mmCIF file of C-alpha atoms and ligand atoms in Angstrom:
data_model
loop_
_atom_site.group_PDB
_atom_site.id
_atom_site.type_symbol
_atom_site.label_atom_id
_atom_site.label_comp_id
_atom_site.label_asym_id
_atom_site.label_seq_id
_atom_site.Cartn_x
_atom_site.Cartn_y
_atom_site.Cartn_z
ATOM 1 C CA MET A 613 80.425 -129.051 -125.519
ATOM 2 C CA LYS A 614 76.829 -128.791 -123.249
ATOM 3 C CA ASP A 615 76.258 -125.703 -121.093
ATOM 4 C CA TYR A 616 74.295 -125.319 -117.901
ATOM 5 C CA ALA A 617 73.416 -122.376 -115.656
ATOM 6 C CA ILE A 618 72.670 -122.184 -112.212
ATOM 7 C CA SER A 619 68.843 -122.185 -111.781
ATOM 8 C CA PHE A 620 68.196 -118.487 -110.724
ATOM 9 C CA TYR A 621 70.589 -117.666 -113.430
ATOM 10 C CA LYS A 622 67.458 -117.407 -116.887
ATOM 11 C CA ASN A 623 66.108 -114.349 -114.243
ATOM 12 C CA PHE A 624 69.138 -112.651 -114.265
ATOM 13 C CA LYS A 625 68.983 -108.793 -115.823
ATOM 14 C CA CYS A 626 71.892 -106.320 -115.055
ATOM 15 C CA LEU A 627 70.249 -103.111 -113.258
ATOM 16 C CA GLY A 628 72.296 -100.816 -114.822
ATOM 17 C CA GLY A 629 72.262 -97.401 -113.391
ATOM 18 C CA GLU A 630 69.567 -98.339 -111.224
ATOM 19 C CA CYS A 631 72.512 -100.761 -109.135
ATOM 20 C CA PRO A 632 73.253 -99.329 -105.862
ATOM 21 C CA ARG A 633 77.082 -100.432 -106.537
ATOM 22 C CA THR A 634 79.370 -99.856 -109.745
ATOM 23 C CA CYS A 635 80.276 -103.524 -110.419
ATOM 24 C CA CYS A 636 84.362 -102.932 -111.173
ATOM 25 C CA GLN A 637 84.491 -100.021 -108.758
ATOM 26 C CA GLY A 638 87.777 -100.510 -106.084
ATOM 27 C CA TRP A 639 88.409 -103.823 -108.362
ATOM 28 C CA LYS A 640 91.908 -104.481 -110.407
ATOM 29 C CA ILE A 641 90.632 -105.006 -113.393
ATOM 30 C CA LEU A 642 92.816 -107.864 -115.574
ATOM 31 C CA VAL A 643 92.739 -107.201 -119.537
ATOM 32 C CA ASP A 644 93.074 -111.077 -120.569
ATOM 33 C CA ASP A 645 96.187 -111.349 -123.368
ATOM 34 C CA LYS A 646 93.068 -111.482 -126.111
ATOM 35 C CA THR A 647 91.931 -108.200 -125.135
ATOM 36 C CA TYR A 648 95.022 -106.150 -124.807
ATOM 37 C CA ASN A 649 96.792 -107.784 -127.913
ATOM 38 C CA ARG A 650 93.535 -106.284 -129.477
ATOM 39 C CA VAL A 651 93.562 -103.327 -128.826
ATOM 40 C CA PHE A 652 97.471 -102.361 -129.432
ATOM 41 C CA HIS A 653 97.526 -103.910 -132.337
ATOM 42 C CA TYR A 654 95.343 -101.614 -134.133
ATOM 43 C CA ASP A 655 96.458 -98.064 -135.667
ATOM 44 C CA GLY A 656 94.780 -96.215 -132.417
ATOM 45 C CA LEU A 657 91.596 -96.691 -131.287
ATOM 46 C CA ASP A 658 89.793 -93.978 -133.622
ATOM 47 C CA SER A 659 89.377 -96.457 -136.401
ATOM 48 C CA PHE A 660 87.054 -98.626 -134.847
ATOM 49 C CA LEU A 661 85.857 -96.716 -132.603
ATOM 50 C CA PRO A 662 84.182 -93.429 -134.230
ATOM 51 C CA GLU A 663 81.352 -92.689 -131.628
ATOM 52 C CA ILE A 664 83.897 -92.498 -128.767
ATOM 53 C CA GLN A 665 85.102 -88.872 -128.040
ATOM 54 C CA GLU A 666 88.248 -88.311 -128.657
ATOM 55 C CA SER A 667 89.200 -87.508 -125.050
ATOM 56 C CA MET A 668 87.131 -90.948 -124.080
ATOM 57 C CA THR A 669 89.261 -92.892 -126.714
ATOM 58 C CA THR A 670 92.572 -91.410 -125.372
ATOM 59 C CA ARG A 671 92.194 -92.164 -121.607
ATOM 60 C CA TYR A 672 90.712 -95.357 -122.830
ATOM 61 C CA PHE A 673 94.200 -96.628 -124.094
ATOM 62 C CA PHE A 674 96.280 -95.337 -122.087
ATOM 63 C CA SER A 675 94.585 -97.121 -118.871
ATOM 64 C CA LEU A 676 95.688 -100.531 -120.231
ATOM 65 C CA THR A 677 98.803 -100.940 -118.305
ATOM 66 C CA ARG A 678 101.547 -102.860 -120.469
ATOM 67 C CA LYS A 679 104.218 -104.474 -117.241
ATOM 68 C CA PRO A 680 104.106 -106.709 -115.148
ATOM 69 C CA GLU A 681 100.096 -106.942 -116.191
ATOM 70 C CA HIS A 682 97.660 -105.740 -118.273
ATOM 71 C CA VAL A 683 95.193 -104.149 -115.987
ATOM 72 C CA MET A 684 92.825 -100.804 -116.510
ATOM 73 C CA ARG A 685 94.351 -97.853 -114.416
ATOM 74 C CA GLN A 686 92.059 -96.398 -112.390
ATOM 75 C CA ASN A 687 91.214 -92.833 -111.845
ATOM 76 C CA LEU A 688 91.698 -91.177 -108.281
ATOM 77 C CA SER A 689 88.182 -92.570 -106.938
ATOM 78 C CA GLY A 690 88.827 -95.987 -107.871
ATOM 79 C CA LYS A 691 86.633 -96.106 -111.095
ATOM 80 C CA CYS A 692 87.295 -97.024 -114.471
ATOM 81 C CA VAL A 693 87.893 -94.329 -117.151
ATOM 82 C CA CYS A 694 85.024 -95.415 -118.884
ATOM 83 C CA LEU A 695 82.897 -95.376 -116.179
ATOM 84 C CA THR A 696 80.234 -92.581 -117.004
ATOM 85 C CA PRO A 697 78.405 -90.003 -114.761
ATOM 86 C CA ASP A 698 74.663 -92.729 -115.058
ATOM 87 C CA GLY A 699 77.255 -95.061 -113.335
ATOM 88 C CA LEU A 700 77.459 -97.209 -117.011
ATOM 89 C CA CYS A 701 80.241 -98.590 -118.725
ATOM 90 C CA LYS A 702 81.006 -96.290 -122.155
ATOM 91 C CA MET A 703 81.960 -99.572 -124.064
ATOM 92 C CA HIS A 704 79.026 -101.937 -123.294
ATOM 93 C CA LYS A 705 76.671 -99.236 -123.741
ATOM 94 C CA LEU A 706 78.323 -99.104 -127.480
ATOM 95 C CA LEU A 707 78.507 -102.672 -127.620
ATOM 96 C CA ARG A 708 82.028 -102.513 -127.895
ATOM 97 C CA PHE A 709 82.790 -105.759 -126.782
ATOM 98 C CA ASN A 710 86.096 -106.406 -128.945
ATOM 99 C CA VAL A 711 87.700 -104.174 -126.956
ATOM 100 C CA MET A 712 86.307 -104.649 -123.430
ATOM 101 C CA PRO A 713 88.164 -106.832 -120.966
ATOM 102 C CA ALA A 714 86.382 -110.560 -120.814
ATOM 103 C CA VAL A 715 85.358 -109.992 -116.853
ATOM 104 C CA CYS A 716 83.840 -106.399 -117.801
ATOM 105 C CA ILE A 717 81.905 -108.325 -120.955
ATOM 106 C CA ASN A 718 81.206 -111.518 -118.703
ATOM 107 C CA TYR A 719 80.550 -109.990 -114.695
ATOM 108 C CA PRO A 720 78.941 -111.543 -113.178
ATOM 109 C CA ARG A 721 78.777 -114.221 -115.250
ATOM 110 C CA ARG A 722 81.555 -117.189 -113.752
ATOM 111 C CA SER A 723 81.887 -119.874 -116.282
ATOM 112 C CA TYR A 724 83.860 -123.039 -116.119
ATOM 113 C CA ASP A 725 84.762 -125.020 -118.536
ATOM 114 C CA LEU A 726 84.902 -129.096 -117.589
ATOM 115 C CA GLY A 727 86.021 -130.272 -121.168
ATOM 116 C CA ASN A 728 83.050 -131.984 -122.549
ATOM 117 C CA ILE A 729 80.708 -129.016 -120.148
ATOM 118 C CA SER A 730 80.220 -125.658 -118.895
ATOM 119 C CA GLU A 731 78.923 -124.466 -116.003
ATOM 120 C CA THR A 732 77.913 -120.767 -115.025
ATOM 121 C CA THR A 733 77.199 -119.463 -111.977
ATOM 122 C CA LEU A 734 76.431 -115.995 -110.883
ATOM 123 C CA GLU A 735 78.879 -113.898 -108.549
ATOM 124 C CA LEU A 736 77.237 -112.559 -105.603
ATOM 125 C CA ALA A 737 78.737 -109.548 -105.252
ATOM 126 C CA CYS A 738 76.440 -108.120 -107.676
ATOM 127 C CA PRO A 739 73.814 -107.417 -105.463
ATOM 128 C CA GLU A 740 70.728 -108.736 -107.969
ATOM 129 C CA ALA A 741 72.484 -111.279 -107.919
ATOM 130 C CA ALA A 742 72.309 -111.625 -104.649
ATOM 131 C CA ARG A 743 68.678 -110.988 -104.611
ATOM 132 C CA LEU A 744 67.596 -113.868 -106.768
ATOM 133 C CA LEU A 745 69.363 -115.956 -104.293
ATOM 134 C CA LEU A 746 67.547 -114.665 -101.403
ATOM 135 C CA GLU A 747 64.416 -114.640 -103.364
ATOM 136 C CA HIS A 748 64.895 -118.130 -104.733
ATOM 137 C CA GLN A 749 62.471 -120.976 -104.126
ATOM 138 C CA GLY A 750 63.351 -124.696 -104.599
ATOM 139 C CA PRO A 751 66.548 -126.450 -104.453
ATOM 140 C CA LEU A 752 69.788 -125.236 -106.273
ATOM 141 C CA GLN A 753 71.024 -126.859 -109.285
ATOM 142 C CA MET A 754 72.620 -126.690 -112.537
ATOM 143 C CA GLU A 755 69.989 -126.123 -115.298
ATOM 144 C CA GLU A 756 71.125 -126.790 -119.247
ATOM 145 C CA MET A 757 70.829 -123.590 -120.739
ATOM 146 C CA LYS A 758 73.226 -121.999 -123.348
ATOM 147 C CA LEU A 759 75.434 -118.661 -122.573
ATOM 148 C CA GLU A 760 73.558 -116.199 -124.498
ATOM 149 C CA GLU A 761 76.283 -114.189 -126.846
ATOM 150 C CA PRO A 762 78.284 -112.410 -126.316
ATOM 151 C CA TYR A 763 79.302 -114.037 -122.962
ATOM 152 C CA GLU A 764 81.858 -116.695 -122.782
ATOM 153 C CA VAL A 765 83.129 -119.386 -120.295
ATOM 154 C CA ASN A 766 85.919 -117.361 -118.921
ATOM 155 C CA TRP A 767 88.028 -120.000 -116.540
ATOM 156 C CA ILE A 768 89.248 -123.356 -118.304
ATOM 157 C CA ILE A 769 89.956 -126.239 -116.312
ATOM 158 C CA GLY A 770 93.062 -128.483 -118.407
ATOM 159 C CA ASN A 771 92.080 -131.816 -116.450
ATOM 160 C CA GLU A 772 90.860 -134.748 -118.458
ATOM 161 C CA ASP A 773 90.608 -136.998 -115.173
ATOM 162 C CA GLU A 774 86.582 -138.275 -116.024
ATOM 163 C CA ALA A 775 86.597 -140.048 -113.144
ATOM 164 C CA PHE A 776 86.998 -137.491 -110.683
ATOM 165 C CA LEU A 777 84.677 -134.935 -112.634
ATOM 166 C CA LYS A 778 81.954 -137.081 -112.163
ATOM 167 C CA PHE A 779 82.671 -137.516 -108.392
ATOM 168 C CA LEU A 780 82.885 -134.283 -107.565
ATOM 169 C CA MET A 781 79.406 -133.695 -109.691
ATOM 170 C CA ASP A 782 77.821 -136.901 -107.670
ATOM 171 C CA LEU A 783 79.198 -135.404 -103.963
ATOM 172 C CA ARG A 784 77.733 -131.634 -105.243
ATOM 173 C CA THR A 785 74.586 -133.411 -105.888
ATOM 174 C CA ALA A 786 74.836 -135.370 -102.759
ATOM 175 C CA LEU A 787 75.955 -132.652 -100.468
ATOM 176 C CA SER A 788 73.023 -130.215 -101.858
ATOM 177 C CA GLU A 789 70.023 -132.779 -101.634
ATOM 178 C CA GLN A 790 70.757 -133.728 -97.850
ATOM 179 C CA ILE A 791 71.418 -130.400 -96.628
ATOM 180 C CA TYR A 792 68.919 -129.192 -98.717
ATOM 181 C CA ASP A 793 66.034 -132.271 -96.986
ATOM 182 C CA LYS A 794 67.553 -130.917 -93.222
ATOM 183 C CA PRO A 795 65.687 -128.081 -91.715
ATOM 184 C CA ASP A 796 68.372 -126.084 -90.781
ATOM 185 C CA LEU A 797 72.561 -125.973 -91.482
ATOM 186 C CA ASN A 798 73.472 -126.365 -87.546
ATOM 187 C CA LYS A 799 77.316 -126.476 -86.075
ATOM 188 C CA ASP A 800 76.752 -130.689 -86.121
ATOM 189 C CA ILE A 801 75.713 -130.896 -90.089
ATOM 190 C CA LEU A 802 78.487 -128.652 -90.705
ATOM 191 C CA ASN A 803 80.897 -131.224 -88.659
ATOM 192 C CA GLN A 804 79.735 -134.389 -90.735
ATOM 193 C CA ILE A 805 80.079 -132.486 -93.955
ATOM 194 C CA TYR A 806 83.593 -131.514 -92.943
ATOM 195 C CA LYS A 807 84.730 -135.118 -91.430
ATOM 196 C CA MET A 808 83.448 -136.845 -94.823
ATOM 197 C CA SER A 809 85.878 -134.625 -96.399
ATOM 198 C CA PHE A 810 88.330 -134.486 -94.792
ATOM 199 C CA ASP A 811 88.233 -138.604 -94.739
ATOM 200 C CA ILE A 812 87.671 -137.841 -98.271
ATOM 201 C CA HIS A 813 90.796 -135.609 -98.672
ATOM 202 C CA HIS A 814 92.889 -138.487 -97.278
ATOM 203 C CA GLU A 815 91.988 -141.092 -100.082
ATOM 204 C CA LEU A 816 92.686 -139.183 -102.843
ATOM 205 C CA LEU A 817 95.850 -138.356 -101.501
ATOM 206 C CA ARG A 818 96.547 -141.819 -101.735
ATOM 207 C CA ASP A 819 94.902 -141.426 -105.357
ATOM 208 C CA LYS A 820 92.273 -143.649 -103.948
ATOM 209 C CA LEU A 821 89.354 -142.548 -106.114
ATOM 210 C CA SER A 822 87.420 -145.982 -104.883
ATOM 211 C CA GLU A 823 87.784 -145.529 -101.831
ATOM 212 C CA ALA A 824 86.672 -141.970 -101.869
ATOM 213 C CA ASN A 825 83.430 -143.221 -103.901
ATOM 214 C CA ASN A 826 82.655 -145.481 -100.997
ATOM 215 C CA ILE A 827 82.800 -143.151 -98.343
ATOM 216 C CA LEU A 828 80.481 -140.711 -100.739
ATOM 217 C CA GLN A 829 78.182 -143.591 -101.394
ATOM 218 C CA SER A 830 77.706 -144.097 -97.681
ATOM 219 C CA PHE A 831 77.788 -140.961 -96.368
ATOM 220 C CA GLN A 832 73.904 -139.653 -94.754
ATOM 221 C CA LEU A 833 73.443 -136.737 -92.862
ATOM 222 C CA THR A 834 72.067 -138.116 -89.859
ATOM 223 C CA ASP A 835 70.372 -135.314 -87.019
ATOM 224 C CA LYS A 836 72.091 -135.695 -83.432
ATOM 225 C CA GLU A 837 70.023 -138.255 -81.400
ATOM 226 C CA ALA A 838 70.058 -136.493 -78.250
ATOM 227 C CA ALA A 839 69.270 -132.942 -77.814
ATOM 228 C CA ASP A 840 71.116 -133.101 -74.621
ATOM 229 C CA ASP A 841 71.919 -128.802 -75.116
ATOM 230 C CA ALA A 842 70.693 -126.064 -77.276
ATOM 231 C CA ILE A 843 71.531 -125.818 -80.984
ATOM 232 C CA ASP A 844 74.891 -124.096 -81.893
ATOM 233 C CA TYR A 845 75.587 -122.852 -85.492
ATOM 234 C CA MET A 846 79.507 -122.251 -85.019
ATOM 235 C CA PHE A 847 81.394 -124.865 -86.311
ATOM 236 C CA TYR A 848 84.434 -122.342 -85.823
ATOM 237 C CA PRO A 849 85.687 -121.429 -82.215
ATOM 238 C CA MET A 850 84.018 -117.929 -82.103
ATOM 239 C CA GLU A 851 88.100 -116.689 -81.115
ATOM 240 C CA ILE A 852 88.907 -118.095 -84.760
ATOM 241 C CA MET A 853 85.991 -116.355 -86.984
ATOM 242 C CA ASP A 854 86.843 -113.179 -84.725
ATOM 243 C CA LYS A 855 90.213 -113.086 -85.907
ATOM 244 C CA VAL A 856 89.321 -113.754 -89.130
ATOM 245 C CA ILE A 857 86.672 -110.721 -89.350
ATOM 246 C CA ALA A 858 89.259 -108.179 -87.327
ATOM 247 C CA TYR A 859 92.845 -109.407 -89.273
ATOM 248 C CA ASN A 860 91.344 -110.582 -92.482
ATOM 249 C CA ILE A 861 88.189 -109.164 -93.592
ATOM 250 C CA CYS A 862 87.828 -105.504 -91.920
ATOM 251 C CA PRO A 863 88.620 -103.157 -94.279
ATOM 252 C CA GLN A 864 90.710 -100.254 -93.687
ATOM 253 C CA VAL A 865 89.222 -96.912 -92.763
ATOM 254 C CA THR A 866 90.907 -95.432 -95.529
ATOM 255 C CA ASP A 867 88.983 -97.825 -98.445
ATOM 256 C CA CYS A 868 85.781 -96.017 -99.592
ATOM 257 C CA ASN A 869 84.607 -99.398 -101.480
ATOM 258 C CA HIS A 870 84.031 -101.295 -98.268
ATOM 259 C CA LYS A 871 82.564 -98.323 -96.545
ATOM 260 C CA ASP A 872 78.922 -99.881 -95.436
ATOM 261 C CA LEU A 873 80.365 -103.204 -94.749
ATOM 262 C CA ARG A 874 83.240 -101.580 -92.156
ATOM 263 C CA LYS A 875 79.960 -99.994 -90.539
ATOM 264 C CA VAL A 876 78.526 -103.046 -90.019
ATOM 265 C CA ILE A 877 81.587 -104.751 -88.880
ATOM 266 C CA ARG A 878 82.286 -101.774 -86.602
ATOM 267 C CA TYR A 879 79.193 -102.906 -84.780
ATOM 268 C CA TYR A 880 80.200 -106.293 -84.893
ATOM 269 C CA PHE A 881 82.735 -105.217 -82.528
ATOM 270 C CA LYS A 882 80.675 -103.106 -80.610
ATOM 271 C CA CYS A 883 78.271 -106.210 -80.113
ATOM 272 C CA PHE A 884 80.921 -109.330 -79.511
ATOM 273 C CA ASP A 885 83.750 -107.359 -77.903
ATOM 274 C CA LYS A 886 84.747 -108.732 -74.749
ATOM 275 C CA LEU A 887 82.341 -111.579 -74.766
ATOM 276 C CA THR A 888 84.186 -115.201 -74.383
ATOM 277 C CA ASP A 889 83.600 -118.020 -76.874
ATOM 278 C CA SER A 890 80.282 -119.095 -74.461
ATOM 279 C CA GLU A 891 78.663 -115.966 -74.175
ATOM 280 C CA ALA A 892 79.314 -114.897 -77.940
ATOM 281 C CA ARG A 893 78.035 -117.937 -78.844
ATOM 282 C CA GLU A 894 75.214 -117.410 -76.338
ATOM 283 C CA PHE A 895 74.322 -113.698 -78.047
ATOM 284 C CA TYR A 896 74.492 -115.302 -81.358
ATOM 285 C CA LEU A 897 71.583 -117.852 -80.379
ATOM 286 C CA ARG A 898 69.448 -115.170 -78.335
ATOM 287 C CA ASN A 899 69.049 -113.193 -81.441
ATOM 288 C CA TYR A 900 69.374 -115.391 -83.626
ATOM 289 C CA ASP A 901 65.563 -116.632 -82.123
ATOM 290 C CA VAL A 902 64.508 -112.513 -82.219
ATOM 291 C CA MET A 903 65.356 -112.989 -86.205
ATOM 292 C CA SER A 904 64.073 -115.787 -87.126
ATOM 293 C CA GLN A 905 60.585 -114.560 -86.220
ATOM 294 C CA GLU A 906 61.075 -111.563 -87.360
ATOM 295 C CA ILE A 907 62.492 -112.491 -91.068
ATOM 296 C CA GLU A 908 60.894 -115.507 -92.689
ATOM 297 C CA GLY A 909 62.633 -118.402 -94.441
ATOM 298 C CA LEU A 910 66.083 -117.464 -91.901
ATOM 299 C CA GLU A 911 67.370 -121.119 -92.630
ATOM 300 C CA GLU A 912 66.432 -121.509 -96.220
ATOM 301 C CA LYS A 913 68.407 -118.656 -96.918
ATOM 302 C CA TYR A 914 71.407 -120.388 -94.889
ATOM 303 C CA LYS A 915 71.267 -123.800 -96.739
ATOM 304 C CA SER A 916 70.462 -121.893 -100.165
ATOM 305 C CA TYR A 917 73.883 -119.729 -100.254
ATOM 306 C CA TYR A 918 75.825 -122.306 -99.069
ATOM 307 C CA ILE A 919 74.477 -125.072 -102.005
ATOM 308 C CA TYR A 920 75.506 -122.179 -104.045
ATOM 309 C CA TYR A 921 78.845 -121.535 -102.809
ATOM 310 C CA LEU A 922 79.459 -125.854 -103.151
ATOM 311 C CA HIS A 923 77.820 -125.229 -107.170
ATOM 312 C CA GLU A 924 80.166 -122.490 -107.467
ATOM 313 C CA MET A 925 82.764 -123.339 -105.730
ATOM 314 C CA LEU A 926 83.274 -127.258 -105.307
ATOM 315 C CA MET A 927 84.601 -127.314 -109.307
ATOM 316 C CA SER A 928 86.799 -125.569 -108.721
ATOM 317 C CA ALA A 929 88.612 -128.749 -107.322
ATOM 318 C CA TYR A 930 88.720 -130.502 -110.460
ATOM 319 C CA GLU A 931 91.951 -128.156 -110.652
ATOM 320 C CA ASP A 932 93.797 -129.047 -107.898
ATOM 321 C CA TYR A 933 91.439 -131.842 -105.867
ATOM 322 C CA HIS A 934 91.481 -129.649 -102.736
ATOM 323 C CA ILE A 935 87.913 -130.326 -101.439
ATOM 324 C CA LEU A 936 88.514 -130.493 -98.058
ATOM 325 C CA ARG A 937 89.737 -126.824 -98.836
ATOM 326 C CA VAL A 938 86.941 -125.948 -100.741
ATOM 327 C CA ILE A 939 84.611 -127.350 -97.461
ATOM 328 C CA LEU A 940 86.440 -125.723 -94.698
ATOM 329 C CA LEU A 941 86.926 -122.475 -96.610
ATOM 330 C CA GLY A 942 83.122 -122.709 -96.933
ATOM 331 C CA ASN A 943 82.274 -123.388 -93.422
ATOM 332 C CA MET A 944 84.198 -120.266 -92.385
ATOM 333 C CA TYR A 945 81.894 -118.218 -95.193
ATOM 334 C CA MET A 946 78.502 -119.287 -93.970
ATOM 335 C CA GLN A 947 79.986 -118.727 -90.136
ATOM 336 C CA ILE A 948 80.635 -115.396 -90.927
ATOM 337 C CA TYR A 949 77.597 -114.948 -93.085
ATOM 338 C CA ARG A 950 74.916 -115.820 -90.406
ATOM 339 C CA VAL A 951 76.893 -113.868 -87.609
ATOM 340 C CA LEU A 952 77.757 -110.392 -89.676
ATOM 341 C CA ASP A 953 73.858 -111.047 -90.934
ATOM 342 C CA MET A 954 72.408 -110.739 -87.542
ATOM 343 C CA VAL A 955 74.444 -107.769 -86.725
ATOM 344 C CA ALA A 956 73.348 -105.479 -89.875
ATOM 345 C CA TRP A 957 69.723 -106.613 -88.561
ATOM 346 C CA LEU A 958 70.645 -105.023 -85.055
ATOM 347 C CA MET A 959 72.136 -102.790 -86.623
ATOM 348 C CA ALA A 960 69.191 -101.311 -89.216
ATOM 349 C CA LYS A 961 66.609 -101.909 -85.531
ATOM 350 C CA GLU A 962 68.769 -99.693 -83.222
ATOM 351 C CA GLN A 963 68.573 -97.019 -86.331
ATOM 352 C CA GLY A 964 64.978 -97.863 -86.712
ATOM 353 C CA LYS A 965 65.309 -99.079 -89.951
ATOM 354 C CA LYS A 966 63.777 -102.173 -91.566
ATOM 355 C CA TYR A 967 66.178 -105.404 -92.685
ATOM 356 C CA ASP A 968 64.445 -105.684 -95.892
ATOM 357 C CA MET A 969 65.339 -108.135 -98.837
ATOM 358 C CA ALA A 970 67.212 -104.832 -100.603
ATOM 359 C CA SER A 971 69.397 -104.690 -97.449
ATOM 360 C CA GLN A 972 69.739 -107.911 -96.423
ATOM 361 C CA SER A 973 71.317 -108.407 -101.063
ATOM 362 C CA GLU A 974 73.165 -105.366 -100.003
ATOM 363 C CA LEU A 975 74.936 -107.094 -97.195
ATOM 364 C CA LEU A 976 75.836 -110.192 -98.557
ATOM 365 C CA SER A 977 76.795 -108.592 -101.775
ATOM 366 C CA ASN A 978 79.348 -106.276 -100.064
ATOM 367 C CA LEU A 979 80.347 -109.303 -97.962
ATOM 368 C CA GLU A 980 81.356 -111.429 -100.918
ATOM 369 C CA ARG A 981 82.824 -108.695 -102.808
ATOM 370 C CA ARG A 982 85.403 -108.422 -99.454
ATOM 371 C CA MET A 983 85.429 -112.078 -97.984
ATOM 372 C CA ARG A 984 85.270 -114.250 -101.599
ATOM 373 C CA HIS A 985 86.468 -112.234 -104.303
ATOM 374 C CA ASN A 986 90.054 -111.335 -103.194
ATOM 375 C CA LEU A 987 92.551 -113.887 -103.709
ATOM 376 C CA SER A 988 94.806 -112.741 -101.005
ATOM 377 C CA ILE A 989 91.645 -112.570 -98.526
ATOM 378 C CA THR A 990 90.854 -115.931 -99.193
ATOM 379 C CA ASP A 991 94.300 -117.081 -98.650
ATOM 380 C CA GLY A 992 95.111 -115.367 -95.314
ATOM 381 C CA ILE A 993 91.709 -117.057 -94.016
ATOM 382 C CA MET A 994 92.856 -120.348 -95.246
ATOM 383 C CA GLU A 995 96.062 -119.678 -93.717
ATOM 384 C CA ARG A 996 94.715 -119.122 -90.547
ATOM 385 C CA ILE A 997 92.233 -122.254 -90.168
ATOM 386 C CA ARG A 998 95.157 -124.260 -91.021
ATOM 387 C CA LYS A 999 97.656 -123.123 -87.914
ATOM 388 C CA GLU A 1000 94.230 -122.369 -85.623
ATOM 389 C CA PHE A 1001 91.754 -124.837 -86.632
ATOM 390 C CA LEU A 1002 93.940 -127.734 -88.623
ATOM 391 C CA ASN A 1003 96.841 -127.415 -86.536
ATOM 392 C CA GLY A 1004 98.980 -128.147 -89.494
ATOM 393 C CA ASN A 1005 96.790 -131.778 -89.165
ATOM 394 C CA GLU A 1006 95.502 -131.154 -93.000
ATOM 395 C CA SER A 1007 97.743 -133.943 -94.256
HETATM 396 S S1 LIG B 1692 76.637 -105.271 -110.062
HETATM 397 FE FE1 LIG B 1692 75.359 -106.439 -111.082
HETATM 398 S S2 LIG B 1692 73.305 -104.924 -111.379
HETATM 399 FE FE2 LIG B 1692 75.005 -103.126 -110.905
HETATM 400 S S3 LIG B 1692 75.654 -103.088 -112.616
HETATM 401 FE FE3 LIG B 1692 76.693 -104.668 -112.359
HETATM 402 S S4 LIG B 1692 75.708 -106.251 -112.855
HETATM 403 FE FE4 LIG B 1692 74.571 -104.830 -113.112
#
């Protein structure tokens, strides 16, 4: 098997105790069957974890739930029992990978086994991965790279439709290269990508991969002919995006794991509440102009995010053939990221703070954590897109 990883993977090094976040805080940690069985087939943990104090051993043992699924129980502050006061994982420190759930070993790596090859990206919910993406220069692509020990490919896609896999890879390359060559990722460009994926979706529903291939071969992103009206970046009506932010993404007041994102969303409401769709667009554009003068390479950053997203998510369609879903969600994530990035910048300005790279990475990582890495939120967003954007016209 050949292993590939996203361009900036080789520069990743966990920040350890210096990290502004803790990987596992606030997340339900699923324990894979392999690890669970390994732990419970031993006569207690003491025999193979001699260095771990008795209290930690017992706590770890009892923190694994047995039914209906195996998860690590957390303490009242939403922290794993293995977390030490310096913000590190006790098991990781002791290199006890044999008893750690696969997700704890691999995070923030996300790897797909695609048959003859594997591909790894880094989750941007990790602020260091987010920083690496934002600082990355040049095109993003998969580069041949051996996944080092103890990390392993953790997402196996059992499809053997090699022709479709090749199609997906060609699609990803074509989109990434064409987007990279464009000066910005405006509404018109996102619309062309959406229309193409809509047509491809319909051919795939009829099992016509060759037709889908023809659509891809003739696909070329074009610039708008007449600059008759102002450039627009909002693919979805602002009203739909607003509902996604308010009802799907906004964390509960009591949810202390997302308090920084909550502050940004509260500021978003302050800025956008009571604006009509066109006023909200205007507000975004006006402030975007100023922001792009203050922050260099803004459009490159948004293009990188979208291309990164394609590298992480397009291959998931190898499992269910649902390319359209990936694109519709990607366009929504892109729009929300743009708007909340601007809101975070405005908020920093009002507070007299600098919206530097650390703050930008934190916003992106907080947003990814909430918006993309929660299955029920993703399903909720997709449901809203289906009802309010597609109006049931998906198939
Ligand atoms: S979030 Fe990233 S940088 Fe922070 S501790 Fe986890 S892996 Fe390390």
